[in-house]
XYZ file of C-alpha atoms in Angstrom:
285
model
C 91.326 72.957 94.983
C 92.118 75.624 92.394
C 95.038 74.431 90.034
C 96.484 78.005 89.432
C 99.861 78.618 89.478
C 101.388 80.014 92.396
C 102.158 83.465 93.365
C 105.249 85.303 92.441
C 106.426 88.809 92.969
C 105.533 91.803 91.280
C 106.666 95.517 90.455
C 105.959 97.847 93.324
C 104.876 101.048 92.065
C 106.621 104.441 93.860
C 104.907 105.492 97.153
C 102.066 107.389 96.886
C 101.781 110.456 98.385
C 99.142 111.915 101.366
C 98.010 115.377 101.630
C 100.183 117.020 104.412
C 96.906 118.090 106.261
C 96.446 114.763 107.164
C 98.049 113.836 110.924
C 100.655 111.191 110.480
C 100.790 108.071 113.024
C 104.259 109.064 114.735
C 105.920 106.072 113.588
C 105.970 107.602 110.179
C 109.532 108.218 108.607
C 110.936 106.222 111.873
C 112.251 102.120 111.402
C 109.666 101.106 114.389
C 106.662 102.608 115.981
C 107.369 103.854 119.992
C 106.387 100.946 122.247
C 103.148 101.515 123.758
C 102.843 102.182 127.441
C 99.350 103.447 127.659
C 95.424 101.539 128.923
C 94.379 98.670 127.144
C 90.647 100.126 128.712
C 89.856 103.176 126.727
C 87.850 105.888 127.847
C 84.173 106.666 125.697
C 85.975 109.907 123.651
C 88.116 107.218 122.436
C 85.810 104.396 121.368
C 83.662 107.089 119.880
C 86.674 108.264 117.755
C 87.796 104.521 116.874
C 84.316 104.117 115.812
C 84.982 107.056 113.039
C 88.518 105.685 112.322
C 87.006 102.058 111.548
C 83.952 103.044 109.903
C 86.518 104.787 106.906
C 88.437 101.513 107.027
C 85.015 99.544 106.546
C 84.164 101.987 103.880
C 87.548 101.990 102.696
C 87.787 98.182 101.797
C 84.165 97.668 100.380
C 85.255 100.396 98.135
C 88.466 98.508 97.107
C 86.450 94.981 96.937
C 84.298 96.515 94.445
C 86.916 96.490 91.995
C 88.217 93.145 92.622
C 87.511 91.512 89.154
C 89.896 89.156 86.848
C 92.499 91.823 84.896
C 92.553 94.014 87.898
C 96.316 94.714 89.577
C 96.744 94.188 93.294
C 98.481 98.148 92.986
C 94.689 99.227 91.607
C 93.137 98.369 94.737
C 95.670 99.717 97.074
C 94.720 102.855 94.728
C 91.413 102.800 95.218
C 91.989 102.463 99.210
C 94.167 104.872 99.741
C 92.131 107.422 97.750
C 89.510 106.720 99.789
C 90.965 107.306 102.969
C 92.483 110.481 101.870
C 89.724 111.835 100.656
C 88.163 111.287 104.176
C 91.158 113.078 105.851
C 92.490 109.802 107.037
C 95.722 108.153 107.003
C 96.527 104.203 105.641
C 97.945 103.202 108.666
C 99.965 100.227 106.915
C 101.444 103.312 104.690
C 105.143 103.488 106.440
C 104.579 101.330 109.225
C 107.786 99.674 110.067
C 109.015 100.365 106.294
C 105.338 98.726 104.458
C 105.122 100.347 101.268
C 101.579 100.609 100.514
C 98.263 101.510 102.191
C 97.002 97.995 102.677
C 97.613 94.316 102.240
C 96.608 92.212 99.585
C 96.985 88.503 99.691
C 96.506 86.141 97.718
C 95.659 82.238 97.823
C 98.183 80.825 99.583
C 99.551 84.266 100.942
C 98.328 84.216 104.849
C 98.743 87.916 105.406
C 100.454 91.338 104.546
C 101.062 90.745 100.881
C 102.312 93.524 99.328
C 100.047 95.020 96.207
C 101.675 95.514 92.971
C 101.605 94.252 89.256
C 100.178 91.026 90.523
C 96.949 90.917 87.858
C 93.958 89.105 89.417
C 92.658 85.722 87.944
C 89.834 84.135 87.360
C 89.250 81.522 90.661
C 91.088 83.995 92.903
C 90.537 84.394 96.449
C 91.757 87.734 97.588
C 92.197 89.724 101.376
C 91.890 92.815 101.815
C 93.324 94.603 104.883
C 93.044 98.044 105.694
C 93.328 99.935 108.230
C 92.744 103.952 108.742
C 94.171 106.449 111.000
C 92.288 109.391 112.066
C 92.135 111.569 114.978
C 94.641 110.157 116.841
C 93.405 106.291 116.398
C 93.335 103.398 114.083
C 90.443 101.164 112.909
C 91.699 97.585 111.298
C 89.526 95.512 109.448
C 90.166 92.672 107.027
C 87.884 90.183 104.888
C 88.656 87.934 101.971
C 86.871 87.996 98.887
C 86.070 85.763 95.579
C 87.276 86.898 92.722
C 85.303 85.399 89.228
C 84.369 81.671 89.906
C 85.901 80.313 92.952
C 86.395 76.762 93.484
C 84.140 74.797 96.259
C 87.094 74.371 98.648
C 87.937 77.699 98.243
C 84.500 78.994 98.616
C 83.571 76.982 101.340
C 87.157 78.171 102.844
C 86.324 81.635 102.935
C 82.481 81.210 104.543
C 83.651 79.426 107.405
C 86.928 81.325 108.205
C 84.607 84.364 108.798
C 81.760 81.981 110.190
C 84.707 81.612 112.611
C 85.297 85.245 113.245
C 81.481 85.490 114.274
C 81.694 82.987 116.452
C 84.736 84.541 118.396
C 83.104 87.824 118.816
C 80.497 85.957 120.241
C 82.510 84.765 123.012
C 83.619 87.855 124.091
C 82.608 88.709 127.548
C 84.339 90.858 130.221
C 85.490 88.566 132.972
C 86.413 85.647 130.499
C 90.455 85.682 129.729
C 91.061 86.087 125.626
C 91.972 82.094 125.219
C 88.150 81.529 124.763
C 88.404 83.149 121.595
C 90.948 80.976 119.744
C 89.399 77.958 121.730
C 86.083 78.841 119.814
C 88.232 79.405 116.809
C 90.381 76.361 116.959
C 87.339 73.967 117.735
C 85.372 75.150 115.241
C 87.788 75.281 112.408
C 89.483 71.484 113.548
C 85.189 70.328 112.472
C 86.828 70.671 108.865
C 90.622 69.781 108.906
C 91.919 73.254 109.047
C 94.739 74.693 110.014
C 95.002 77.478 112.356
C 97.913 80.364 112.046
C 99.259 80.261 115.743
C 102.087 83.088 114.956
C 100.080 86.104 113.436
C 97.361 87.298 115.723
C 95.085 89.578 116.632
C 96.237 92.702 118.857
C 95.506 95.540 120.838
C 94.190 98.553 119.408
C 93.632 102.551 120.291
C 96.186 105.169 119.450
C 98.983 102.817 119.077
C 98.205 100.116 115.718
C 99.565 97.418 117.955
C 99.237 97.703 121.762
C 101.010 94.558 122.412
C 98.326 93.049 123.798
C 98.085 89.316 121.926
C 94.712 87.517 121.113
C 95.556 84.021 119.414
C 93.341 82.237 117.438
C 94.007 79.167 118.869
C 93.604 77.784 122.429
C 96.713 79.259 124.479
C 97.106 78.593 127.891
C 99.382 81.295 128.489
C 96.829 83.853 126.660
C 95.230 84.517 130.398
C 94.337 88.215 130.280
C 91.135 88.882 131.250
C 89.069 90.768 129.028
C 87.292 93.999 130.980
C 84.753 96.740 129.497
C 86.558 99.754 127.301
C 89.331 96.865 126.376
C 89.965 96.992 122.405
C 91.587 94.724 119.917
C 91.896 93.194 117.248
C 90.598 89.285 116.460
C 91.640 88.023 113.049
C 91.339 83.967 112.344
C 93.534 82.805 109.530
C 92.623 79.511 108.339
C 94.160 76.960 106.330
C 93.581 74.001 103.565
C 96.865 72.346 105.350
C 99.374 73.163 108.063
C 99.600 76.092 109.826
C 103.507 76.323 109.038
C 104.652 79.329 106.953
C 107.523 80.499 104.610
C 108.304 84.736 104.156
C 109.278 85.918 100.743
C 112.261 87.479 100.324
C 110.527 91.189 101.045
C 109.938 90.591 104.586
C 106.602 91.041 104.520
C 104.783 88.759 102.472
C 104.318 85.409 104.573
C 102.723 82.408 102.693
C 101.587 78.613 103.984
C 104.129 76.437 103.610
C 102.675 73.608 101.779
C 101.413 76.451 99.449
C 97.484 75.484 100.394
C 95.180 78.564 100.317
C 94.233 80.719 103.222
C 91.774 82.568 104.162
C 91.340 85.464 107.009
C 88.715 88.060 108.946
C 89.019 90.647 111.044
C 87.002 93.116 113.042
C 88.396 96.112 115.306
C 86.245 95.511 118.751
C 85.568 97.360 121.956
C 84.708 95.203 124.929
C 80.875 96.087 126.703
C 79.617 95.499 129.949
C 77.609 92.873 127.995
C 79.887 91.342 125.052
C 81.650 93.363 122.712
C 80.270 96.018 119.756
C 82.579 95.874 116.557
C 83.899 99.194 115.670
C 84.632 98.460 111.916
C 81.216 98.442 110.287
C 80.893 100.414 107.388
């Protein structure tokens, strides 16, 4: 593995700011978004407009990933995402969301998920997540993928195929009338072929108006994850995969959660809508 130092805080530039003709999620300005008490089965005006939402936050991120390079700060790509978005009258959902300061998540190595951008410069050997998600016409899109950054070390590299090798292999198992434990079983089984770890306390989640329904989809087999998945059902699936244990610390920010034993991580994610016949992903760009 890699023998790069490991990650340490940087300077968070100010907030940046959104044209006010954009619509706002309503948990903007507030410590906590309202509980949702709406359908997890959404009708087809809005899939179609969670299609639009997570085709910007497709767009969005292969935008940012094309300026993932040694020398580049983590801040420049949040740049380059929320510009994006704005630009297509969309909101960074992430952007105020329970206090977040930026408008996505960038994380590192051993970061698992919702690292904060800032001065952090990119290296050489990096492996780096992107995770954006937009807001637009009354719905989000999430998506996620982790990228190489310069010449990336055979663990590392072979890290990052199969943890989204993994992610096609859960959408794969979607099928209304199965409960959402199949999809971390498929996860779990296929990622325990190669010794990793699988992050049992982030998950995927339900998805539609609200960022997070409160719907849960693990990545790993839960018995108690017994919901049965029906057509017009969306959510998020997201596998996070390890070199080592699943355990995690948080920095001191609140947000930022890294492994542990300070192994590397990888995740995917895809924004999906349940069909009578599998599932369609909704975050293609």
């Amino acid at each position: 593995m890699s023998g790069q130092s490991l990650l340490v805080p940087g300077e968070i530039t100010p907030i940046r700011s959104v044209p006010g003709n954009i619509r706002r999620p309503e948990y903007v300005g507030k410590p906590a978004p309202t509980p949702y008490t709406g359908p997890e089965i959404q009708d087809t005006d809005t899939i179609e407009r969670m299609r639009i939402a997570g085709r910007i936050a497709a767009q969005a991120m292969a935008e940012a990933a094309k300026h993932i390079t040694p020398g580049v700060t983590t801040d420049e790509l949040d740049r380059v995402a929320h510009e994006f978005m704005c630009d297509h009258g969309a909101y960074p959902s992430t952007l105020g969301y329970r206090g977040f300061p930026k408008s996505l998540c960038t994380s590192l190595n051993e970061v698992i998920c919702h690292g904060i951008p800032d001065s952090t410069v990119l290296r050489d050997g990096d492996i780096v997540n992107l995770d954006v998600t937009a807001y637009l016409n009354g719905v989000h899109g999430d998506n996620n993928a982790t990228y190489l950054c310069g010449d990336v070390d055979e663990e590392s590299r072979l890290l990052v195929e199969r943890t989204e090798e993994s992610l096609n292999r859960a959408i794969k198992a979607v099928r209304p009338g199965r409960q959402v434990n199949v999809i971390g079983r498929v996860i779990e089984s296929y990622a325990k072929r190669f010794g990793y770890g699988v992050v049992r306390d982030f998950t995927g989640h339900g998805i539609n108006s609200s960022f997070h329904s409160g719907l849960i989809i693990p990545h790993y087999d839960s018995p108690h994850a017994t919901t049965v998945m029906k057509p017009g059902m969306t959510f998020t699936i997201e596998p996070m995969l390890t070199l080592g244990s699943h355990d995690y610390d948080t920095w001191d920010d609140g947000w930022t959660v890294v492994t542990k034993d300070r192994k590397r991580t990888a995740q995917f994610e895809h924004t999906l809508v349940v069909t009578e016949t599998g599932a369609e992903i909704l975050t293609l760009p």
